[in-house]
Short mmCIF file of C-alpha atoms in Angstrom, two decimals:
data_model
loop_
_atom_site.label_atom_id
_atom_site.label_comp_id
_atom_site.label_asym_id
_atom_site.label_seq_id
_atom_site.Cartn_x
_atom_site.Cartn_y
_atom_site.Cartn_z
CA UNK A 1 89.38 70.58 52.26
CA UNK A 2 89.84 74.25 51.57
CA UNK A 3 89.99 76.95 54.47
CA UNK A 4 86.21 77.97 53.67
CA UNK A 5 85.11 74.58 54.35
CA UNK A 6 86.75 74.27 57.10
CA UNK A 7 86.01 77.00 58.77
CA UNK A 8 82.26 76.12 58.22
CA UNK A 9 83.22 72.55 59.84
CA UNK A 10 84.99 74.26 63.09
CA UNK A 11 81.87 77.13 63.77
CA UNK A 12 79.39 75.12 65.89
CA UNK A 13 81.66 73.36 67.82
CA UNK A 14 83.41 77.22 69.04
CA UNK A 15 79.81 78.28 69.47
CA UNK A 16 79.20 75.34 71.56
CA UNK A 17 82.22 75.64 73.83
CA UNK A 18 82.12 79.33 73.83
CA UNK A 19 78.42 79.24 75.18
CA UNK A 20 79.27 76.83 77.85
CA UNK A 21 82.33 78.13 79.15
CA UNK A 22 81.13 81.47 79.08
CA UNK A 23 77.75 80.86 81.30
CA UNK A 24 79.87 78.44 83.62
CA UNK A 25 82.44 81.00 83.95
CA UNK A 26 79.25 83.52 85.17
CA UNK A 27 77.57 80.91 86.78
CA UNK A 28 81.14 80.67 88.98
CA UNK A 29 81.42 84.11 89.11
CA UNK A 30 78.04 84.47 90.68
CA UNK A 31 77.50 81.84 92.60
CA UNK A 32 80.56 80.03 94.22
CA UNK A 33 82.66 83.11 94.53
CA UNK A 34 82.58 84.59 97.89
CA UNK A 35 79.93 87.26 98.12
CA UNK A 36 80.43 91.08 99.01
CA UNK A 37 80.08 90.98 102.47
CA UNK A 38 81.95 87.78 104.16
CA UNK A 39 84.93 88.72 101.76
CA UNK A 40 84.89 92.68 102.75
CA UNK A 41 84.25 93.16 98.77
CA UNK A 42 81.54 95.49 97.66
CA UNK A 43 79.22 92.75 95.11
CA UNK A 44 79.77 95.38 91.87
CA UNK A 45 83.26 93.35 92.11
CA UNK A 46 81.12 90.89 90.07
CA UNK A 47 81.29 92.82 86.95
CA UNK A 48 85.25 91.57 86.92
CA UNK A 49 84.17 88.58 85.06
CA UNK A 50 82.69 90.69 82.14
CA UNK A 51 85.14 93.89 81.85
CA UNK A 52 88.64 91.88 82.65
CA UNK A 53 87.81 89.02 79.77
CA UNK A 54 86.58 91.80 77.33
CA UNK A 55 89.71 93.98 78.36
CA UNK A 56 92.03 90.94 77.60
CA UNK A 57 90.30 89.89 74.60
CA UNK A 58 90.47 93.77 73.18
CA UNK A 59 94.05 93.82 73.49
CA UNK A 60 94.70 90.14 72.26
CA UNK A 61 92.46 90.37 69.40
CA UNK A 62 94.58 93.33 67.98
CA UNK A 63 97.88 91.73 68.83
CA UNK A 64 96.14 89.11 66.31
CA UNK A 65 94.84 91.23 63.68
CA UNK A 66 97.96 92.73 63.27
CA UNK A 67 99.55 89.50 63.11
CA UNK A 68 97.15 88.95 60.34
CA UNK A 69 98.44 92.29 58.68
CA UNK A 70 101.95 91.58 59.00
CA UNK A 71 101.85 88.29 57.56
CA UNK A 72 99.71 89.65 54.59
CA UNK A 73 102.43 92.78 53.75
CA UNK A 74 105.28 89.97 54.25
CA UNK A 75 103.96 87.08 51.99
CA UNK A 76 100.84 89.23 49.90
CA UNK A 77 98.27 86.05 51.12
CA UNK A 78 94.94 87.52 50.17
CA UNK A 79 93.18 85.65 53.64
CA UNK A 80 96.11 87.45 55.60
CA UNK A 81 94.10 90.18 55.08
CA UNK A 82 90.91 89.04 55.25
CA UNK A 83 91.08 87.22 59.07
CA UNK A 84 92.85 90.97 59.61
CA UNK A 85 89.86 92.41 58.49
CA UNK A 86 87.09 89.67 60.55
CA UNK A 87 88.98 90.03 63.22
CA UNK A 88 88.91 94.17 63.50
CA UNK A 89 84.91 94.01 64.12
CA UNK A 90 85.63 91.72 66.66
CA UNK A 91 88.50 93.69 68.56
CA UNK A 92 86.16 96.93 68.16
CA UNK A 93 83.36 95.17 70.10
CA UNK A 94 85.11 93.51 72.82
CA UNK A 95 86.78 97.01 73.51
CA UNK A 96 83.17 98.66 73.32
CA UNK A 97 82.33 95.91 76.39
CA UNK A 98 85.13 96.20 78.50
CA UNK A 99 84.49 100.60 77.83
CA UNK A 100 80.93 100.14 79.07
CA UNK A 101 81.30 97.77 81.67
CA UNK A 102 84.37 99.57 82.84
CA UNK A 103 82.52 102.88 83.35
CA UNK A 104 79.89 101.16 85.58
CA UNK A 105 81.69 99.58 87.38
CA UNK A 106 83.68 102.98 87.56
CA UNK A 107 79.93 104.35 88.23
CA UNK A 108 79.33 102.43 91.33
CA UNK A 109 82.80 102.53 92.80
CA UNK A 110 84.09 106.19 92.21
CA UNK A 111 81.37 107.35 91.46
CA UNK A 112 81.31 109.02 87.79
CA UNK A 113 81.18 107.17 84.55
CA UNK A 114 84.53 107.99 83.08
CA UNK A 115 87.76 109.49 84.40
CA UNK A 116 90.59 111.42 81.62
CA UNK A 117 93.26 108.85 83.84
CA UNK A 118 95.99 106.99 81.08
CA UNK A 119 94.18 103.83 81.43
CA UNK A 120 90.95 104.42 80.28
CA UNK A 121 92.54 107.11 77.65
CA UNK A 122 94.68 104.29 76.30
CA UNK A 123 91.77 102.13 76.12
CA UNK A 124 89.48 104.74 73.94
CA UNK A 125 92.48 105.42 71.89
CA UNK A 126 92.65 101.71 71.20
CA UNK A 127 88.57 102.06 69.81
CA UNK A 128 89.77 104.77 68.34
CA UNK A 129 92.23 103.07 66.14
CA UNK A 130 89.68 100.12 65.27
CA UNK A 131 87.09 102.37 64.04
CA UNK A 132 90.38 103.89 61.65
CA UNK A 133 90.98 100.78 60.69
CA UNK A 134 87.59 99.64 59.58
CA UNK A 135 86.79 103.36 58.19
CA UNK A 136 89.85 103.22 56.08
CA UNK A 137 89.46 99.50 54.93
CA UNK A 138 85.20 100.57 53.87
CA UNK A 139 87.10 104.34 52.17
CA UNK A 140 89.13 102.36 49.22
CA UNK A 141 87.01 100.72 47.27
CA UNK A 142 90.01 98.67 45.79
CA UNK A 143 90.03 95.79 47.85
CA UNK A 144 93.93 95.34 47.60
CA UNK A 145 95.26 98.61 48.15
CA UNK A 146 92.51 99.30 51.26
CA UNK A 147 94.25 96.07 52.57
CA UNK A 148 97.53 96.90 52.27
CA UNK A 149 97.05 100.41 53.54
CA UNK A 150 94.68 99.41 56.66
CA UNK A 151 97.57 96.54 57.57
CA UNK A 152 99.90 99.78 57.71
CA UNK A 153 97.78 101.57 60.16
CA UNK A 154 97.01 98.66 62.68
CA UNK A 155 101.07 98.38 62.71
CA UNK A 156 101.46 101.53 63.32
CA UNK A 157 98.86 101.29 66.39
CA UNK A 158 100.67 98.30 68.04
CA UNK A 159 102.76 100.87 69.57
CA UNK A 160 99.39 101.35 71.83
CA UNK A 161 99.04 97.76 73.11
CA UNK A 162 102.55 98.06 75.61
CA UNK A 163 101.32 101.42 76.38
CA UNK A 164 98.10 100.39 78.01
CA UNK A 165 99.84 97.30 79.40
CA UNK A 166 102.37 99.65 80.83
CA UNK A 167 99.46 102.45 82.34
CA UNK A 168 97.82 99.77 83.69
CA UNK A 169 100.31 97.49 85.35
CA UNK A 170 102.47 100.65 86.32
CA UNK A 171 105.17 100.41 88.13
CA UNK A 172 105.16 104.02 90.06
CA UNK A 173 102.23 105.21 91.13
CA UNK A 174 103.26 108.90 91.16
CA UNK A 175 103.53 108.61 87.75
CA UNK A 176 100.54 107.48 85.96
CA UNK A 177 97.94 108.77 89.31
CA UNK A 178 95.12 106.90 88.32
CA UNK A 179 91.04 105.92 89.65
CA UNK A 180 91.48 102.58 88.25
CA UNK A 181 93.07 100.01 90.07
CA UNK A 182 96.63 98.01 89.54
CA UNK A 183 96.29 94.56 87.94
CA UNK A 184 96.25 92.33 91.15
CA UNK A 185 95.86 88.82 89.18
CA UNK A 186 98.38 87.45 91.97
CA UNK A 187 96.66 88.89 94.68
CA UNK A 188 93.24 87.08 93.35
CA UNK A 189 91.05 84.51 95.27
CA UNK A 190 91.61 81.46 93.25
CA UNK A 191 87.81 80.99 92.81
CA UNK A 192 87.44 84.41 91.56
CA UNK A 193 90.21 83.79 89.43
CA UNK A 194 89.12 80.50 88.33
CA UNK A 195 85.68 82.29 87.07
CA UNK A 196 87.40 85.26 86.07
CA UNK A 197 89.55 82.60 83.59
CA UNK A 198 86.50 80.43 82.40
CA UNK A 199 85.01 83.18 80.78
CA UNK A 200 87.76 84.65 79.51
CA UNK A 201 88.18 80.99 77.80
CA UNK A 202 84.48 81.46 76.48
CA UNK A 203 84.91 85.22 74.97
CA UNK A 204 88.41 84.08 73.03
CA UNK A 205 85.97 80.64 71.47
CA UNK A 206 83.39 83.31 70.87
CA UNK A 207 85.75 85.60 69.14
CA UNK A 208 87.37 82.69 67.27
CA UNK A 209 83.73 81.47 66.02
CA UNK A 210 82.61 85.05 64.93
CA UNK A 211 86.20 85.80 63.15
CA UNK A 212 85.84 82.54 61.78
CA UNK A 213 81.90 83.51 60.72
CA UNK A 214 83.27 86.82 59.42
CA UNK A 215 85.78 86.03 57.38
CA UNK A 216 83.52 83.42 55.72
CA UNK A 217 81.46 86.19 54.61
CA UNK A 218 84.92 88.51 53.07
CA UNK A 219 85.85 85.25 50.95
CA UNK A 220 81.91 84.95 49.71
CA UNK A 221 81.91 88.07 49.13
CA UNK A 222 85.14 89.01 47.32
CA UNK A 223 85.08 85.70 45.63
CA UNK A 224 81.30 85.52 44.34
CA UNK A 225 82.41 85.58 40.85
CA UNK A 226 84.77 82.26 40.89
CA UNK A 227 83.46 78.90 39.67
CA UNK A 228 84.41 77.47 43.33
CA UNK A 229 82.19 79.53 44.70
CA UNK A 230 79.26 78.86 41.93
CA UNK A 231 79.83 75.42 42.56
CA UNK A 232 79.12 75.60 46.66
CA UNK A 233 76.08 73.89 47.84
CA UNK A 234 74.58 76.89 49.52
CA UNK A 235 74.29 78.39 46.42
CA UNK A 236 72.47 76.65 44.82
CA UNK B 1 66.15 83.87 89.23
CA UNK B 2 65.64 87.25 89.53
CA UNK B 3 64.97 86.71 93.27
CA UNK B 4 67.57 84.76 93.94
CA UNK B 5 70.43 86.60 91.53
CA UNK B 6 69.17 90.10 93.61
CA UNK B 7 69.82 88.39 96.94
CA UNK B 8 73.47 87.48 95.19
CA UNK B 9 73.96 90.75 93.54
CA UNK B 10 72.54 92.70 96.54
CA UNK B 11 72.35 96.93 96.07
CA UNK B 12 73.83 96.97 93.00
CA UNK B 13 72.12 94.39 91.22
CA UNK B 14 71.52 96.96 88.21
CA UNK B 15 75.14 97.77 87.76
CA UNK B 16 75.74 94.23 87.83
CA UNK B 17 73.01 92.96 85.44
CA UNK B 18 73.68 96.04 83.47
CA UNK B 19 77.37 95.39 82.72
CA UNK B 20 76.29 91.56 82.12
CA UNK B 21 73.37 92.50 79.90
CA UNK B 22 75.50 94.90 77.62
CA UNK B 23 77.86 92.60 77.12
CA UNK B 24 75.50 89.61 76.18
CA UNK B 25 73.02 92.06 74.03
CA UNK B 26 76.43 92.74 71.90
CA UNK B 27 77.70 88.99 71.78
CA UNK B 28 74.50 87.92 70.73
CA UNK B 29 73.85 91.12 68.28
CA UNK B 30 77.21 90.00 66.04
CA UNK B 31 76.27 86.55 65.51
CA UNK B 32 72.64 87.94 64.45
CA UNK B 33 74.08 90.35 61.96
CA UNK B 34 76.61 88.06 60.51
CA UNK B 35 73.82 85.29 59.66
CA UNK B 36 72.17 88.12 58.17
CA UNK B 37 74.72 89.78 56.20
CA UNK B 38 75.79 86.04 54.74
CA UNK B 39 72.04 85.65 53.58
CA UNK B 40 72.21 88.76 51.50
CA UNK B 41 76.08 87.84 49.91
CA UNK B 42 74.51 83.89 49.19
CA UNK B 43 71.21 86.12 47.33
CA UNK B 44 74.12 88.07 45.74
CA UNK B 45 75.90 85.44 44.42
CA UNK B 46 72.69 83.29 43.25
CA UNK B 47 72.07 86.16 41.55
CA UNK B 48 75.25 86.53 39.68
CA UNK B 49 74.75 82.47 38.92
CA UNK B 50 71.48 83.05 37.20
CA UNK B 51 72.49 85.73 35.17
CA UNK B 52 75.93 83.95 34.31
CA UNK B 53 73.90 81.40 33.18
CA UNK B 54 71.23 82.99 30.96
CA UNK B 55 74.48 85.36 29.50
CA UNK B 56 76.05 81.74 28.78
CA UNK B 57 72.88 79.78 27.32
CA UNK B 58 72.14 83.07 25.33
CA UNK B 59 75.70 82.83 23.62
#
């Protein structure tokens, strides 16, 4: 069975897990989490479960794509490319969520939508870098060298990822003064946590399903004019 | 459910719901536009078929 068919095999079932991990990870999050005022939390803590899994997933998903990118400069494997490619769109929207959810929640709890603070900077940088990615990739029409060339930039933009891990989990305060909180996973009520993790579970089987979705589409698309292809059912 | 998710959500309910809903209108936005966009590569490449075909039976 070739990758293509595969993939089409392994959609629903990511779909179906990423659906019901995701609304029992809200569900959780809503309603057996302690609420605002028995745990001296204001309830806009809820939107945790939506901005921390995005956040993650942002982050994770371009660790991945430039996996993707490596391994397609190292060995020249045309799908390299392509699940670099699917999985881009993917990185660019969970960073859009965790950017809007951030600023309100950063709306109700300081009060203005946005702050010019290292964290969220890092973060827009990281859309930033997406959008060049996809921009360049759609600017050569020449599928091979827009590969090659995008794969360089999202290397080059890895150097962002320990950044924002860094302005976010850092060490002296003094340093990086900052409206946004520290990462306090340890300090976490487990059911919060718990939530906070089920969902996070459901937005990385919702980004596998829509890579996977994705990157069906590149290989239809770039290889519409092979017999394999001609010889699908679907088109037919 | 809207009754009892305000008496969970309290005062902020629309920051809540409004981080939630953005989230889920985009989650369930790329799915919609992928389905899409693979309906108008398969009419693509049905196309290129048929006129593969006549090119070949012409020949």
């Amino acid at each position: 069975m070739n990758f293509y068919a595969l993939a089409g095999k392994v959609i629903p079932i990511f779909w179906f897990l990423a659906i019901t991990l995701t609304l029992l990870g809200l569900y959780l999050g809503f309603f057996t989490t302690p609420d605002g005022l028995s745990s001296g939390m204001k309830e806009y803590y809820r939107i945790i479960y939506v901005h921390v899994a995005s956040s993650w997933m942002a982050m994770w998903l371009y660790g991945v794509m430039v996996f993707w990118a490596l391994m397609g400069l190292v060995f020249n494997t045309r799908l390299s490319y392509m699940m670099a490619s699917a999985t881009s769109i993917s990185g660019t929207i969970m960073t859009v969520i965790a950017l809007i959810s951030g600023a309100i929640w950063g709306k109700t709890s300081w009060g203005t939508w946005w702050d010019w603070d290292p964290k969220l900077t890092t973060f827009l940088i990281l859309l930033f870098v997406y959008i060049g990615y996809i921009a360049l990739q759609s600017a050569i029409e020449d599928t091979r060298r827009s590969d090659k060339a995008s794969a360089l930039l999202a290397l080059v933009g890895l150097a962002l990822v320990p950044i924002i891990y860094y302005a976010v989990n850092c060490p002296d305060p003094n340093q990086c003064a900052s409206l946004h909180q520290e990462s306090s996973l340890q300090k976490t009520e487990p059911s919060i946590l718990i939530a906070m993790l089920v969902t996070t579970l459901g937005f990385w089987l919702y980004s596998f399903a829509t890579i996977l979705m994705r990157v069906r589409n590149i290989i239809l698309q770039r290889e519409r004019k092979t017999t394999w292809v001609s010889k699908l059912k679907e088109t037919h | 459910m809207v009754v009892i998710l305000g008496s969970v959500l309290g005062n902020y309910a629309v920051y809540i719901l409004g981080a939630m809903g953005a989230a889920l209108f985009l989650m369930l936005l790329e799915p919609i536009l992928l389905m899409l966009k693979r309906r108008s590569i398969l009419k693509d490449v049905k196309r290129f078929i048929r006129l593969d075909e006549r090119k070949n039976r012409s020949e």
